[in-house]
Coordinates of C-alpha atoms and ligand atoms in Angstrom, one line a residue:
X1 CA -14.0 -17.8 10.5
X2 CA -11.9 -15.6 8.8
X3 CA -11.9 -14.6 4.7
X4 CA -8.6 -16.8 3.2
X5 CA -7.8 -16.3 -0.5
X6 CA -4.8 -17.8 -1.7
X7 CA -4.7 -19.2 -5.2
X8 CA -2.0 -21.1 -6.8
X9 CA -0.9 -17.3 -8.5
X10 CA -0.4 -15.8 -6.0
X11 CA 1.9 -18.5 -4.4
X12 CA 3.7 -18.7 -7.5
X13 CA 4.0 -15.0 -7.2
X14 CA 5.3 -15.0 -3.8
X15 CA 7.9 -17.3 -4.9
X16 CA 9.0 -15.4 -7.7
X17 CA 9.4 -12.4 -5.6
X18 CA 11.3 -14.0 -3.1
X19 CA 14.0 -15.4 -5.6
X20 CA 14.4 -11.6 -7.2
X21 CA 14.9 -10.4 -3.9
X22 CA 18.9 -10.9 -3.6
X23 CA 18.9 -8.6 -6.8
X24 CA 16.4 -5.6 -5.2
X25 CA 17.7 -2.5 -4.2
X26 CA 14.9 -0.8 -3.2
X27 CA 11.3 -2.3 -2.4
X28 CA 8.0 0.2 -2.2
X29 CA 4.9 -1.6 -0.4
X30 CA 1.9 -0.3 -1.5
X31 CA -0.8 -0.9 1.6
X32 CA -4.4 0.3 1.4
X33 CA -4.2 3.7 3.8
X34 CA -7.8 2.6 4.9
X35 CA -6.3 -0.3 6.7
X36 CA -2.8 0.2 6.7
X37 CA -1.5 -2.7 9.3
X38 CA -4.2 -5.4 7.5
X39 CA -2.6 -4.6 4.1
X40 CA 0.8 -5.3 5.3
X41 CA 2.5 -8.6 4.0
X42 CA 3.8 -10.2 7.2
X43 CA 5.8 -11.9 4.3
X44 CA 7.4 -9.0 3.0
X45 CA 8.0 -7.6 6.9
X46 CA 10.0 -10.7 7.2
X47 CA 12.2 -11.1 4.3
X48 CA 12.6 -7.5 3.4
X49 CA 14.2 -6.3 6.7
X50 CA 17.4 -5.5 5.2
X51 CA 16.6 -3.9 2.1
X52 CA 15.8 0.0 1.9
X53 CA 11.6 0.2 2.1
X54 CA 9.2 2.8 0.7
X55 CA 5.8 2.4 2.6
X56 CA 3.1 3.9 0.7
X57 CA -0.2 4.3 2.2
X58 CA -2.1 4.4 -0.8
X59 CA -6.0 5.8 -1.7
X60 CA -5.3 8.0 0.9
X61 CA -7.8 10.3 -0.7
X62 CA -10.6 7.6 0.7
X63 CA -9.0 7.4 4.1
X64 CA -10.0 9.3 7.4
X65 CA -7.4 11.9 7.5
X66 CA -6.9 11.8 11.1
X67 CA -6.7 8.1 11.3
X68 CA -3.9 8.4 8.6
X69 CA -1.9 10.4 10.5
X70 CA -1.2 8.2 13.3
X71 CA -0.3 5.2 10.8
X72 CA 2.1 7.3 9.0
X73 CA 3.6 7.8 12.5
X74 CA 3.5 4.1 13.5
X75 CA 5.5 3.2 10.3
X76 CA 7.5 5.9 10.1
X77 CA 8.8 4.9 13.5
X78 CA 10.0 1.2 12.0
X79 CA 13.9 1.5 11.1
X80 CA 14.5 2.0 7.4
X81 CA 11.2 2.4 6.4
X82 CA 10.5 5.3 4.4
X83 CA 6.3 6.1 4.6
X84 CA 4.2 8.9 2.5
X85 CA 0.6 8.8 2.3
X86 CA -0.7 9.2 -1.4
X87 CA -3.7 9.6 -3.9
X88 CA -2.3 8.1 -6.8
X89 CA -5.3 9.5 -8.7
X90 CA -3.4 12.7 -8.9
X91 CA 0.5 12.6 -9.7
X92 CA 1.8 15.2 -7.3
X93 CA 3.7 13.0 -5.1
X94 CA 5.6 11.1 -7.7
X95 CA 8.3 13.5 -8.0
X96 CA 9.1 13.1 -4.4
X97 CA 8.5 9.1 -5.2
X98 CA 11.1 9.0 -7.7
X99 CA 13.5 11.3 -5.6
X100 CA 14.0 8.9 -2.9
X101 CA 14.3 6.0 -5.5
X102 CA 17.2 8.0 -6.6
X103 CA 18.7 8.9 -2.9
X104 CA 17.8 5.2 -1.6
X105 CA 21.2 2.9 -2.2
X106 CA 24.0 3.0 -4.4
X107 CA 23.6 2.4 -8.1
X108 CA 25.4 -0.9 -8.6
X109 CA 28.0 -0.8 -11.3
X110 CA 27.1 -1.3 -14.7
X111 CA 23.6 -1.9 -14.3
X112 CA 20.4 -0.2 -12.9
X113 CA 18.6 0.1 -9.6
X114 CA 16.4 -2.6 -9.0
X115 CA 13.2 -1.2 -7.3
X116 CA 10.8 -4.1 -6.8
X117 CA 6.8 -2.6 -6.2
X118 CA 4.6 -5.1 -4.1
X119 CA 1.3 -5.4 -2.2
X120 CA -2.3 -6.9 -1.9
X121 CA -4.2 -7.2 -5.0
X122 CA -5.8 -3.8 -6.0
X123 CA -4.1 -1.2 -4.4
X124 CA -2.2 0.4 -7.1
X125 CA 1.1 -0.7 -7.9
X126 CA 0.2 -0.9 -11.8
X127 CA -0.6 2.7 -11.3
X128 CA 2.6 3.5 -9.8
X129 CA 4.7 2.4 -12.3
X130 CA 2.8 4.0 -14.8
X131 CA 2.8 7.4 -13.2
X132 CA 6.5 6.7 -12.4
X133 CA 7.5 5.9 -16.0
X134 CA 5.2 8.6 -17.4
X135 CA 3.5 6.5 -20.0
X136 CA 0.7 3.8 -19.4
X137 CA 3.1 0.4 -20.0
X138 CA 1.2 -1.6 -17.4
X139 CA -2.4 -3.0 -16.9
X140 CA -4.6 -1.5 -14.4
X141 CA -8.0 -1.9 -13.2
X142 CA -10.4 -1.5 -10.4
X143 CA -10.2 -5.3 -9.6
X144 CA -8.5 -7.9 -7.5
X145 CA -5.7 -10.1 -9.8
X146 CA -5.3 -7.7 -12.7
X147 CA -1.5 -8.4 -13.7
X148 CA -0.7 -11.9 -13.7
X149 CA 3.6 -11.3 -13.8
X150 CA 6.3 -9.7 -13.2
X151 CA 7.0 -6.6 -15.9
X152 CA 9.7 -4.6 -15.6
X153 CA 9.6 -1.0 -16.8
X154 CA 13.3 0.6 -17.2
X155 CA 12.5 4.3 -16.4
X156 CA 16.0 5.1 -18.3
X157 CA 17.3 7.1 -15.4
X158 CA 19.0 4.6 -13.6
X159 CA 15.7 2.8 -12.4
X160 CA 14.2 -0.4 -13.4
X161 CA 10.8 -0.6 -11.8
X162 CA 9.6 -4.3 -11.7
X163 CA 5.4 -4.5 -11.2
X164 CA 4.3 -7.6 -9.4
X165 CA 0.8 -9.2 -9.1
X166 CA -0.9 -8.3 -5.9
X167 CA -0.2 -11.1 -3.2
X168 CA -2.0 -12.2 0.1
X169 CA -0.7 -14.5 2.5
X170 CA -1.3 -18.1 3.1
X171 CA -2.9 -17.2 6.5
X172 CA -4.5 -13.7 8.0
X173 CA -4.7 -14.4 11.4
X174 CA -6.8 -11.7 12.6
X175 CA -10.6 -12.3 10.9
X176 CA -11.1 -8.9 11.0
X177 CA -8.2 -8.0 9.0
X178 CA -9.5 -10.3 6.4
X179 CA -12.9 -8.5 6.1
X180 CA -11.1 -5.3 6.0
X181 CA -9.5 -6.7 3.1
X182 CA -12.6 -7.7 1.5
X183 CA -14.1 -4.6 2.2
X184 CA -11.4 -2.5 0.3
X185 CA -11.7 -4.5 -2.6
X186 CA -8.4 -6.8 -2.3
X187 CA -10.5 -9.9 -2.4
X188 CA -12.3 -11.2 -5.6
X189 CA -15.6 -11.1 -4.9
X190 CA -16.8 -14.6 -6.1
X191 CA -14.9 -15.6 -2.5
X192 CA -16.9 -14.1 -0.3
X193 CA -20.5 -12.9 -0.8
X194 CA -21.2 -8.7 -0.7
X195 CA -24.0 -9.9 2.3
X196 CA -21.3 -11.3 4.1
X197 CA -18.5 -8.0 3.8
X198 CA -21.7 -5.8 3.8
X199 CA -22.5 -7.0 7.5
X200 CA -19.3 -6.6 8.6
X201 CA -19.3 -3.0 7.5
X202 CA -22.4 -1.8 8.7
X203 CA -21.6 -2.8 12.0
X204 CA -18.2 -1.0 11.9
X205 CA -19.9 2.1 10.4
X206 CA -22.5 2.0 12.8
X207 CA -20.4 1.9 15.6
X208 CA -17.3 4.6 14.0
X209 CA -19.2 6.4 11.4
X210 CA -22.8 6.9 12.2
X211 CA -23.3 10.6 10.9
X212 CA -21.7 9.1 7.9
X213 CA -24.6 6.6 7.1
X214 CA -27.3 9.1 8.0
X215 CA -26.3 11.8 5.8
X216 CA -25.6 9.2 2.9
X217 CA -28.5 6.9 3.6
X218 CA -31.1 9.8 4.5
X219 CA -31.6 8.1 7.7
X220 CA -33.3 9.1 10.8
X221 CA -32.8 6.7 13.5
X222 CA -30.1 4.8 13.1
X223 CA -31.5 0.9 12.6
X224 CA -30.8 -1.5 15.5
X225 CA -28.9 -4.0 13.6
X226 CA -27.1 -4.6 10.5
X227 CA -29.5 -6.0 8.6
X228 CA -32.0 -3.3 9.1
X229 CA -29.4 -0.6 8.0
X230 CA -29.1 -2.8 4.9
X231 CA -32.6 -3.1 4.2
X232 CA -33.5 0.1 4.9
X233 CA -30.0 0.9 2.6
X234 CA -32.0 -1.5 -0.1
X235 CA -35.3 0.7 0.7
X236 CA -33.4 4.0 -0.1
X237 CA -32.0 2.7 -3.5
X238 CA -35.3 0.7 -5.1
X239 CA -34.0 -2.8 -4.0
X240 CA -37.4 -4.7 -4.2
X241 CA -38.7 -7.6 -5.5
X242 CA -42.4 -9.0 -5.8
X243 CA -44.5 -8.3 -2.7
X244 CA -42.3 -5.4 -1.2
X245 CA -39.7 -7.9 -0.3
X246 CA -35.7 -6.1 0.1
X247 CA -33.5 -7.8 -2.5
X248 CA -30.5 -8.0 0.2
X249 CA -27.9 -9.3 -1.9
X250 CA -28.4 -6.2 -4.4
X251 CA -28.9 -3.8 -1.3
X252 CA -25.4 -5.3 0.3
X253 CA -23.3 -4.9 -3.3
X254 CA -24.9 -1.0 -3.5
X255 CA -23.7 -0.4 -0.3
X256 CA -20.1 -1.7 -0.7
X257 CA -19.4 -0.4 -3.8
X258 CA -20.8 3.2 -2.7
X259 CA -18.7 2.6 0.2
X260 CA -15.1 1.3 -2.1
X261 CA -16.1 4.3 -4.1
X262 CA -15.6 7.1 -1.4
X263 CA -19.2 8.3 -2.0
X264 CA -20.0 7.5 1.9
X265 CA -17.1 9.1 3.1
X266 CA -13.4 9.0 3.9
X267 CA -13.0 6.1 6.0
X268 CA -10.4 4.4 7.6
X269 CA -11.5 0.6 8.9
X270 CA -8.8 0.6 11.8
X271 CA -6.4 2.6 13.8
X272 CA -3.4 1.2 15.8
X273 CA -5.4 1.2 19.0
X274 CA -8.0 -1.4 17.7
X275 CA -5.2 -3.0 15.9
X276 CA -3.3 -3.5 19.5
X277 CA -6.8 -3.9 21.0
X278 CA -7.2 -7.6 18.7
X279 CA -3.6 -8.3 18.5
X280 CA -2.8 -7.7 22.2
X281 CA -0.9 -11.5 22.2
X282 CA 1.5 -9.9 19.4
X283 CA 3.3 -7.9 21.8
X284 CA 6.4 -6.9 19.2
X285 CA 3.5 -4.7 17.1
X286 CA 1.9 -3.8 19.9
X287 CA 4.7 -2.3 21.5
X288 CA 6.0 -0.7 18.7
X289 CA 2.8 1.2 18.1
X290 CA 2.9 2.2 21.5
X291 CA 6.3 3.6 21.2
X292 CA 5.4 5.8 18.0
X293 CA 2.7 7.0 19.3
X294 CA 3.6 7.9 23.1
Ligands
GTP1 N1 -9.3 6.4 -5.2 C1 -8.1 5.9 -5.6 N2 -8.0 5.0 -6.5 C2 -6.8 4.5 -6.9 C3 -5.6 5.1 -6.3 N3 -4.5 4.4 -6.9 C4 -5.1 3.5 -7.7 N4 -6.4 3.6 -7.7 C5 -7.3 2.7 -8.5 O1 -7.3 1.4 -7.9 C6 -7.6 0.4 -8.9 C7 -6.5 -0.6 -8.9 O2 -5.3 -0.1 -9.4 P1 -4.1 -1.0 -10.0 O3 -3.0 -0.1 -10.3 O4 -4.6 -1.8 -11.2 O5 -3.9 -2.0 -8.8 P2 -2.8 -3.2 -8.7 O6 -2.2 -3.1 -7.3 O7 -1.8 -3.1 -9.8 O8 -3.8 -4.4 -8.8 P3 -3.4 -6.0 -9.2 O9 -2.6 -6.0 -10.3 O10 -4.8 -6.5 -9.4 O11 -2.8 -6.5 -7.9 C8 -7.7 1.2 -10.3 O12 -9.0 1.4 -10.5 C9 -7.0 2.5 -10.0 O13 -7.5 3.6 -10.7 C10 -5.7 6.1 -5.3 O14 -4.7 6.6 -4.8 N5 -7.0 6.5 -5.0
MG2 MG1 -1.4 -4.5 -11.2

């Protein structure tokens, strides 16, 4: 079973979104560049066809570069959808940002561009709009569910920003796209345990990024399953309790925060192949990623 949050916010959200949408010029998606396709709103994909779209792959800075690459081609491929892959952390690209906000659809008359900024909770739309307007006029923080509204933010060139709070969907179909959410920090973590997204990760790291975990973890063989990496993880950082026993729960949260914070690595938790690998019944995405990347 899958990982579903979906609180009464961020349907309220959703719906709020959707009825500002005949009134948005420009939309940028923020997605997590770690797992670019699992970030993606299917509800956004579907009601934001006709508008002009900025995809930014965001935290790129804690993505594998290589794996990067091909998403930015995969996207870039989709009609009408502008991609860049960014480290908001540093504010070179917002120039480059706010030029294509400016060369992106005609200034209606008499009133500013609407450019609505959306995504999954935690990627960094709140610090977007403040590196966009310059100032800090919205609420950030490294957590899920930070800015509860809608805010907009009139840049006074022509651009009103609006700041939304992050959304999920009712439904991720794909299990593993809902760990790879957890595992990026979109999902509050009193809805799934650390164990639980800690499992899922040492498996994925054992199998994609094993020199990774050795050089991290001081490891010498790599263990035989996920709990052992976790225990011997718990070893490495003093998680005991009373008669040598490995306090797993504080061994899983080291290892996924260390792991959120970049100190393991850049990595990237899928690339299109997996994604058309587990989705091969979706064959519009799967041939699309074919297409961009033949
Ligand atoms: N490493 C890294 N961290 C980033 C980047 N962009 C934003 N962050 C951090 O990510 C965390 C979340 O940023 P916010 O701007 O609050 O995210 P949000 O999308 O507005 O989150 P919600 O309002 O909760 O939906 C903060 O700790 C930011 O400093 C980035 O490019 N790289
Ligand atoms: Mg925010």
């Amino acid at each position: 079973m899958g990982i579903q949050w979906y609180p009464g916010h961020m349907h309220k959200a959703t719906k709020a979104m959707i009825e500002l949408l005949p009134q948005v010029d420009i939309i940028i998606e923020l997605v997590d560049a770690r797992a670019p396709y699992s970030s993606s709103n299917p509800v956004i994909e579907k009601i934001a066809k006709e508008k002009e779209r900025i995809k930014i792959l965001n935290k790129n800075d804690l993505a594998d570069p290589n794996i990067t690459a091909l998403w930015h081609k995969v996207f870039n491929n989709t009609d009408g959808v502008r991609t860049l892959a960014c480290d908001l952390r540093t504010k070179d690209q917002i120039p480059q940002i706010l030029d294509l906000c400016c060369s992106l659809s005609a200034n209606k008359i008499g009133r500013s561009k609407l450019v609505l900024v959306v995504g999954i909770p935690n990627v960094g739309k709140s610090t977007l709009i403040n590196a966009m307007a310059g100032r800090r006029v919205a609420l950030t923080g490294n957590e899920p569910a930070v800015t509860k509204g809608q805010q907009r933010v009139n840049l006074g060139n022509g651009i009103m920003l609006v700041d939304t709070p992050g959304i999920l969907w009712g439904k991720v179909e794909n299990e593993s796209s809902s760990f790879r959410l957890a595992v990026t920090g979109a999902i509050k973590n009193t809805v799934v345990t650390y164990e639980e997204v800690a499992i899922f990760a040492a498996k994925y790291l054992m199998d994609n990024y094993p020199k990774h975990l050795k050089q991290r973890f001081i490891l010498g063989d790599m263990p035989s399953t996920e709990l052992d990496l976790i225990d011997q993880i718990g070893v490495r950082r003093g998680c005991l309790r009373a008669r040598g026993k490995i306090d797993r729960e504080r061994a899983a949260t080291i290892f996924i925060n260390e792991l959120r914070s970049g100190a393991v690595g850049k990595i990237s938790f899928e690339t299109p192949d997996l994604i058309v690998k587990e989705l091969c019944h979706l064959t519009t995405f799967t041939t699309e990623v074919k297409g961009a990347l033949e």
